[in-house]
mmCIF file of C-alpha atoms in Angstrom:
data_model
loop_
_atom_site.group_PDB
_atom_site.id
_atom_site.type_symbol
_atom_site.label_atom_id
_atom_site.label_comp_id
_atom_site.label_asym_id
_atom_site.label_seq_id
_atom_site.Cartn_x
_atom_site.Cartn_y
_atom_site.Cartn_z
ATOM 1 C CA MET A 1 -94.487 89.253 71.521
ATOM 2 C CA PRO A 2 -92.342 92.422 71.089
ATOM 3 C CA SER A 3 -88.708 92.059 72.230
ATOM 4 C CA LEU A 4 -88.284 93.758 75.835
ATOM 5 C CA TRP A 5 -84.943 94.826 73.693
ATOM 6 C CA ASN A 6 -85.069 97.838 71.466
ATOM 7 C CA ASP A 7 -81.901 96.207 69.662
ATOM 8 C CA ILE A 8 -80.303 98.115 66.172
ATOM 9 C CA MET A 9 -77.107 97.066 64.589
ATOM 10 C CA LEU A 10 -75.431 99.356 62.823
ATOM 11 C CA ARG A 11 -72.299 99.341 60.297
ATOM 12 C CA LEU A 12 -69.660 101.784 59.320
ATOM 13 C CA ASP A 13 -67.573 101.836 55.704
ATOM 14 C CA ALA A 14 -65.683 104.241 54.186
ATOM 15 C CA THR A 15 -68.901 105.126 51.875
ATOM 16 C CA THR A 16 -71.805 104.342 53.762
ATOM 17 C CA VAL A 17 -73.843 103.869 57.769
ATOM 18 C CA HIS A 18 -75.809 101.187 57.507
ATOM 19 C CA LEU A 19 -78.242 100.659 60.110
ATOM 20 C CA GLN A 20 -80.774 97.217 60.615
ATOM 21 C CA ARG A 21 -83.454 97.051 63.452
ATOM 22 C CA LEU A 22 -82.684 93.895 65.298
ATOM 23 C CA SER A 23 -86.407 93.348 67.721
ATOM 24 C CA PRO A 24 -88.479 95.118 65.444
ATOM 25 C CA SER A 25 -92.440 94.884 66.809
ATOM 26 C CA SER A 26 -95.301 95.700 64.091
ATOM 27 C CA GLY A 27 -96.540 98.013 66.661
ATOM 28 C CA ARG A 28 -94.114 101.362 66.375
ATOM 29 C CA GLY A 29 -94.168 102.426 63.830
ATOM 30 C CA ASP A 30 -90.833 101.316 63.604
ATOM 31 C CA GLY A 31 -90.325 101.624 59.888
ATOM 32 C CA PRO A 32 -87.777 100.497 57.486
ATOM 33 C CA ALA A 33 -85.987 97.380 59.351
ATOM 34 C CA SER A 34 -83.220 98.178 57.229
ATOM 35 C CA ILE A 35 -81.718 101.443 55.747
ATOM 36 C CA VAL A 36 -78.469 102.401 53.981
ATOM 37 C CA ALA A 37 -77.493 105.987 53.612
ATOM 38 C CA LEU A 38 -73.868 107.473 51.942
ATOM 39 C CA HIS A 39 -72.288 109.899 54.314
ATOM 40 C CA GLY A 40 -70.252 112.383 52.610
ATOM 41 C CA ASP A 41 -67.221 112.023 54.980
ATOM 42 C CA ARG A 42 -69.790 112.530 57.419
ATOM 43 C CA PRO A 43 -70.009 109.715 59.435
ATOM 44 C CA ILE A 44 -70.525 110.523 62.775
ATOM 45 C CA ASP A 45 -73.189 113.451 61.677
ATOM 46 C CA THR A 46 -74.455 110.664 59.330
ATOM 47 C CA ILE A 47 -75.234 108.385 62.090
ATOM 48 C CA ALA A 48 -76.917 110.903 64.726
ATOM 49 C CA LEU A 49 -79.967 112.208 62.230
ATOM 50 C CA LEU A 50 -80.120 108.001 62.051
ATOM 51 C CA LEU A 51 -80.375 107.860 65.458
ATOM 52 C CA LYS A 52 -82.747 110.888 66.243
ATOM 53 C CA GLU A 53 -85.853 108.889 63.348
ATOM 54 C CA GLN A 54 -85.274 105.694 64.957
ATOM 55 C CA THR A 55 -88.518 104.978 67.106
ATOM 56 C CA ARG A 56 -87.064 104.518 71.849
ATOM 57 C CA VAL A 57 -88.501 102.647 74.157
ATOM 58 C CA LYS A 58 -88.969 103.501 77.746
ATOM 59 C CA PRO A 59 -87.092 102.594 80.456
ATOM 60 C CA LEU A 60 -84.572 103.979 78.462
ATOM 61 C CA LEU A 61 -81.891 101.319 78.682
ATOM 62 C CA ARG A 62 -83.148 98.913 76.406
ATOM 63 C CA ASN A 63 -82.780 101.196 73.850
ATOM 64 C CA ARG A 64 -79.266 99.524 73.196
ATOM 65 C CA ILE A 65 -77.004 99.636 69.957
ATOM 66 C CA HIS A 66 -74.407 97.422 68.102
ATOM 67 C CA VAL A 67 -71.939 99.159 66.343
ATOM 68 C CA ALA A 68 -69.438 98.153 63.881
ATOM 69 C CA VAL A 69 -66.483 99.681 62.397
ATOM 70 C CA GLY A 70 -64.919 99.273 58.845
ATOM 71 C CA SER A 71 -61.827 100.556 57.667
ATOM 72 C CA PRO A 72 -60.856 102.833 57.153
ATOM 73 C CA TRP A 73 -61.747 103.890 60.319
ATOM 74 C CA ALA A 74 -59.975 100.459 61.556
ATOM 75 C CA GLN A 75 -57.025 98.433 61.319
ATOM 76 C CA ALA A 76 -55.631 94.283 61.614
ATOM 77 C CA ALA A 77 -52.826 92.300 62.889
ATOM 78 C CA VAL A 78 -51.780 89.001 62.839
ATOM 79 C CA LEU A 79 -49.159 88.633 65.939
ATOM 80 C CA PRO A 80 -46.748 86.051 65.691
ATOM 81 C CA TRP A 81 -46.148 84.585 68.692
ATOM 82 C CA GLN A 82 -43.412 86.710 71.263
ATOM 83 C CA GLU A 83 -41.602 84.699 73.447
ATOM 84 C CA GLY A 84 -41.188 87.618 75.838
ATOM 85 C CA LEU A 85 -44.837 89.003 76.352
ATOM 86 C CA PHE A 86 -46.531 87.591 79.171
ATOM 87 C CA SER A 87 -49.701 89.669 80.128
ATOM 88 C CA ASP A 88 -52.262 90.955 77.756
ATOM 89 C CA ALA A 89 -51.149 95.082 78.220
ATOM 90 C CA ALA A 90 -47.484 93.721 77.069
ATOM 91 C CA TRP A 91 -49.456 92.659 73.639
ATOM 92 C CA LYS A 92 -51.461 94.864 73.774
ATOM 93 C CA THR A 93 -48.734 97.405 73.601
ATOM 94 C CA TYR A 94 -47.042 95.475 71.094
ATOM 95 C CA ALA A 95 -49.980 95.506 69.031
ATOM 96 C CA SER A 96 -50.137 99.002 69.111
ATOM 97 C CA ALA A 97 -46.275 99.831 67.889
ATOM 98 C CA LEU A 98 -47.242 97.358 65.693
ATOM 99 C CA ILE A 99 -50.371 98.427 63.540
ATOM 100 C CA ALA A 100 -48.966 102.207 64.810
ATOM 101 C CA ARG A 101 -46.143 101.500 62.698
ATOM 102 C CA SER A 102 -47.337 100.290 59.595
ATOM 103 C CA ILE A 103 -50.266 103.083 58.988
ATOM 104 C CA ASN A 104 -48.119 106.133 60.137
ATOM 105 C CA ARG A 105 -50.531 107.354 63.137
ATOM 106 C CA LEU A 106 -50.023 106.260 67.362
ATOM 107 C CA ASP A 107 -53.785 106.933 68.532
ATOM 108 C CA TRP A 108 -55.768 103.820 68.320
ATOM 109 C CA GLU A 109 -57.481 102.051 70.598
ATOM 110 C CA VAL A 110 -56.473 98.363 70.457
ATOM 111 C CA ALA A 111 -57.601 94.405 71.684
ATOM 112 C CA VAL A 112 -55.582 91.336 71.420
ATOM 113 C CA GLU A 113 -58.159 87.901 71.089
ATOM 114 C CA ALA A 114 -56.630 85.217 73.351
ATOM 115 C CA ALA A 115 -54.742 82.755 72.808
ATOM 116 C CA ASN A 116 -52.894 79.360 74.432
ATOM 117 C CA TYR A 117 -49.262 79.555 74.413
ATOM 118 C CA GLY A 118 -46.939 79.129 71.215
ATOM 119 C CA ALA A 119 -49.795 80.796 69.427
ATOM 120 C CA THR A 120 -50.012 83.715 66.932
ATOM 121 C CA ARG A 121 -53.301 86.224 67.906
ATOM 122 C CA LEU A 122 -54.854 88.561 66.074
ATOM 123 C CA ALA A 123 -55.283 91.548 66.724
ATOM 124 C CA SER A 124 -58.192 94.369 65.801
ATOM 125 C CA ALA A 125 -57.584 98.552 66.201
ATOM 126 C CA LEU A 126 -60.125 101.488 66.381
ATOM 127 C CA CYS A 127 -59.669 104.880 66.204
ATOM 128 C CA SER A 128 -59.746 107.209 68.922
ATOM 129 C CA ASP A 129 -61.400 110.001 68.020
ATOM 130 C CA LEU A 130 -64.030 107.848 66.020
ATOM 131 C CA VAL A 131 -64.892 105.311 68.944
ATOM 132 C CA GLY A 132 -65.391 109.010 71.380
ATOM 133 C CA ALA A 133 -67.593 109.948 69.024
ATOM 134 C CA ILE A 134 -69.556 107.336 68.845
ATOM 135 C CA LYS A 135 -70.009 107.203 71.950
ATOM 136 C CA GLU A 136 -71.111 111.219 72.677
ATOM 137 C CA VAL A 137 -73.426 110.348 69.222
ATOM 138 C CA CYS A 138 -75.623 107.339 70.872
ATOM 139 C CA THR A 139 -75.440 109.092 74.520
ATOM 140 C CA ALA A 140 -77.267 111.893 72.816
ATOM 141 C CA THR A 141 -79.736 110.454 71.573
ATOM 142 C CA GLY A 142 -80.624 108.570 73.670
ATOM 143 C CA TRP A 143 -79.023 105.542 73.053
ATOM 144 C CA ARG A 144 -76.925 103.110 74.459
ATOM 145 C CA LEU A 145 -73.938 102.019 73.165
ATOM 146 C CA GLU A 146 -73.791 98.046 73.514
ATOM 147 C CA THR A 147 -70.951 96.722 71.618
ATOM 148 C CA LEU A 148 -68.472 98.344 69.735
ATOM 149 C CA SER A 149 -65.840 95.799 67.285
ATOM 150 C CA ASP A 150 -64.314 96.044 63.927
ATOM 151 C CA MET A 151 -65.758 94.168 61.326
ATOM 152 C CA LEU A 152 -63.440 91.325 60.670
ATOM 153 C CA THR A 153 -63.123 89.848 64.561
ATOM 154 C CA MET A 154 -66.477 90.094 64.161
ATOM 155 C CA SER A 155 -67.566 88.823 61.684
ATOM 156 C CA VAL A 156 -64.732 86.449 61.812
ATOM 157 C CA PHE A 157 -66.459 84.942 65.710
ATOM 158 C CA HIS A 158 -69.811 85.319 63.762
ATOM 159 C CA HIS A 159 -68.671 82.557 62.397
ATOM 160 C CA ALA A 160 -67.387 80.367 64.421
ATOM 161 C CA ALA A 161 -69.820 77.611 64.370
ATOM 162 C CA THR A 162 -68.803 77.406 60.371
ATOM 163 C CA LEU A 163 -65.110 77.666 59.936
ATOM 164 C CA LYS A 164 -64.055 74.408 61.448
ATOM 165 C CA GLU A 165 -61.309 73.499 58.861
ATOM 166 C CA PRO A 166 -57.386 73.199 60.020
ATOM 167 C CA GLU A 167 -56.790 75.616 56.675
ATOM 168 C CA TYR A 168 -58.695 78.171 54.898
ATOM 169 C CA CYS A 169 -58.866 82.267 53.675
ATOM 170 C CA PHE A 170 -61.255 84.159 55.523
ATOM 171 C CA MET A 171 -62.897 87.177 53.037
ATOM 172 C CA LEU A 172 -64.471 90.437 53.620
ATOM 173 C CA VAL A 173 -64.883 92.511 51.536
ATOM 174 C CA GLU A 174 -65.971 95.816 51.792
ATOM 175 C CA PRO A 175 -66.381 98.870 49.234
ATOM 176 C CA GLU A 176 -62.852 100.527 48.828
ATOM 177 C CA VAL A 177 -60.603 97.567 50.070
ATOM 178 C CA PHE A 178 -60.563 93.644 51.057
ATOM 179 C CA THR A 179 -59.212 91.613 53.407
ATOM 180 C CA CYS A 180 -57.619 88.110 53.367
ATOM 181 C CA LEU A 181 -57.239 86.466 56.418
ATOM 182 C CA TYR A 182 -55.412 83.243 56.430
ATOM 183 C CA ARG A 183 -55.738 80.697 58.650
ATOM 184 C CA GLY A 184 -53.122 76.999 58.971
ATOM 185 C CA GLN A 185 -52.835 73.859 60.817
ATOM 186 C CA HIS A 186 -51.377 75.753 63.641
ATOM 187 C CA GLY A 187 -53.504 79.584 64.053
ATOM 188 C CA TRP A 188 -53.452 82.691 62.961
ATOM 189 C CA ARG A 189 -50.864 83.325 59.156
ATOM 190 C CA ASP A 190 -50.981 85.724 57.899
ATOM 191 C CA LEU A 191 -53.469 88.782 57.076
ATOM 192 C CA ILE A 192 -53.683 91.986 54.153
ATOM 193 C CA THR A 193 -55.359 94.383 53.758
ATOM 194 C CA LEU A 194 -55.963 95.637 50.418
ATOM 195 C CA PRO A 195 -57.127 98.420 47.057
ATOM 196 C CA ARG A 196 -60.646 97.049 45.580
ATOM 197 C CA ASN A 197 -60.171 96.819 42.072
ATOM 198 C CA GLU A 198 -62.120 95.498 39.804
ATOM 199 C CA HIS A 199 -60.891 92.625 38.584
ATOM 200 C CA GLY A 200 -63.330 90.286 41.197
ATOM 201 C CA LEU A 201 -62.605 87.291 43.970
ATOM 202 C CA ASP A 202 -60.411 84.973 41.668
ATOM 203 C CA ALA A 203 -57.747 88.018 41.256
ATOM 204 C CA TRP A 204 -57.577 89.320 44.795
ATOM 205 C CA LEU A 205 -57.166 85.951 46.125
ATOM 206 C CA ALA A 206 -54.225 85.013 44.214
ATOM 207 C CA ALA A 207 -53.175 88.700 44.861
ATOM 208 C CA GLY A 208 -53.359 88.369 48.495
ATOM 209 C CA SER A 209 -51.504 85.057 48.509
ATOM 210 C CA LEU A 210 -49.051 86.391 46.553
ATOM 211 C CA LEU A 211 -48.199 89.483 48.808
ATOM 212 C CA THR A 212 -48.357 87.422 51.939
ATOM 213 C CA LYS A 213 -46.460 84.449 50.397
ATOM 214 C CA GLN A 214 -49.092 82.385 51.759
ATOM 215 C CA PRO A 215 -50.354 78.976 48.875
ATOM 216 C CA LEU A 216 -53.355 79.425 47.935
ATOM 217 C CA PRO A 217 -56.651 78.338 49.727
ATOM 218 C CA GLU A 218 -58.404 74.811 48.956
ATOM 219 C CA LYS A 219 -61.225 76.784 51.277
ATOM 220 C CA THR A 220 -62.388 80.657 50.910
ATOM 221 C CA TYR A 221 -65.012 81.931 52.904
ATOM 222 C CA VAL A 222 -66.078 85.486 51.642
ATOM 223 C CA CYS A 223 -68.540 87.737 53.463
ATOM 224 C CA GLY A 224 -69.315 91.722 52.987
ATOM 225 C CA GLU A 225 -70.264 94.047 50.374
ATOM 226 C CA LEU A 226 -69.418 91.296 46.989
ATOM 227 C CA PRO A 227 -69.795 92.348 43.643
ATOM 228 C CA GLU A 228 -71.786 90.050 41.487
ATOM 229 C CA ILE A 229 -70.611 86.170 41.130
ATOM 230 C CA VAL A 230 -70.053 85.323 37.690
ATOM 231 C CA ASP A 231 -68.462 81.696 36.076
ATOM 232 C CA GLY A 232 -65.702 81.607 36.850
ATOM 233 C CA GLU A 233 -62.151 78.745 37.992
ATOM 234 C CA SER A 234 -63.069 79.093 41.862
ATOM 235 C CA ALA A 235 -64.543 78.514 44.115
ATOM 236 C CA PHE A 236 -66.482 80.667 47.725
ATOM 237 C CA HIS A 237 -68.353 79.351 50.430
ATOM 238 C CA VAL A 238 -70.044 82.868 50.735
ATOM 239 C CA LEU A 239 -70.994 83.104 54.743
ATOM 240 C CA ASP A 240 -74.424 86.120 55.843
ATOM 241 C CA ALA A 241 -71.842 89.162 56.754
ATOM 242 C CA TRP A 242 -73.750 90.824 59.632
ATOM 243 C CA GLY A 243 -75.634 88.451 61.633
ATOM 244 C CA GLY A 244 -79.018 86.667 62.125
ATOM 245 C CA ASP A 245 -79.157 82.822 60.425
ATOM 246 C CA ARG A 246 -76.079 81.256 59.586
ATOM 247 C CA ALA A 247 -76.840 80.157 56.209
ATOM 248 C CA ALA A 248 -74.160 79.705 53.579
ATOM 249 C CA LYS A 249 -74.302 78.903 50.089
ATOM 250 C CA LYS A 250 -71.822 77.598 47.861
ATOM 251 C CA ILE A 251 -71.086 79.071 45.174
ATOM 252 C CA GLN A 252 -68.596 78.505 41.767
ATOM 253 C CA GLY A 253 -66.749 81.394 40.348
ATOM 254 C CA ALA A 254 -64.809 84.418 39.471
ATOM 255 C CA ALA A 255 -65.855 87.555 40.149
ATOM 256 C CA THR A 256 -65.981 91.517 38.339
#
């Protein structure tokens, strides 16, 4: 039976727009279930073209789009516990100042996860101009924007049922950068985003741990735009990055 909803997942990173239909119907002639398009630094124009080509259903409210945004339009930070912050608004203000100081711009839409008293918190931020443009293009092409999030927190919370160890590193790999997010016994410990190079997963993990002064983790989960995996010394748990089932496979090796 065809789905009542017409859902699309859209992922935007530094080089490409990925479009995936989440509720295909064989009777609608929807075309390819997945499309990858280079945006040439014109992401909104590319998104508009892709959305215009997608089949819509009636009533229009059934056409829903879920968007995940990566670097350079998304940022994240681990917020250490602050004794004097009592409200969600205060935590957002603190996160906004911290992120703006690190990247020297102010126009970010910030979200901060809820956490227990005394715990660190994971904050994420999206470029305000891009958020506004995405909302406009969705409305103009007849799609209802259902969710809009950054890739890192979307990936982490998608895999929440898998990430059960008290200590680990979660590595998100994008076309131009990678992010190492460290979890400890008492919550998030640190986070770093670095430029991607040719040396591969082992070297990236070592660099992230060295620069954050975190010990090399016994377990590392990795997802995203991965390089080729070859034989090596380290063990990584590769996770499905974006949706669907959560099938994970354990691989051995570094990457080149």
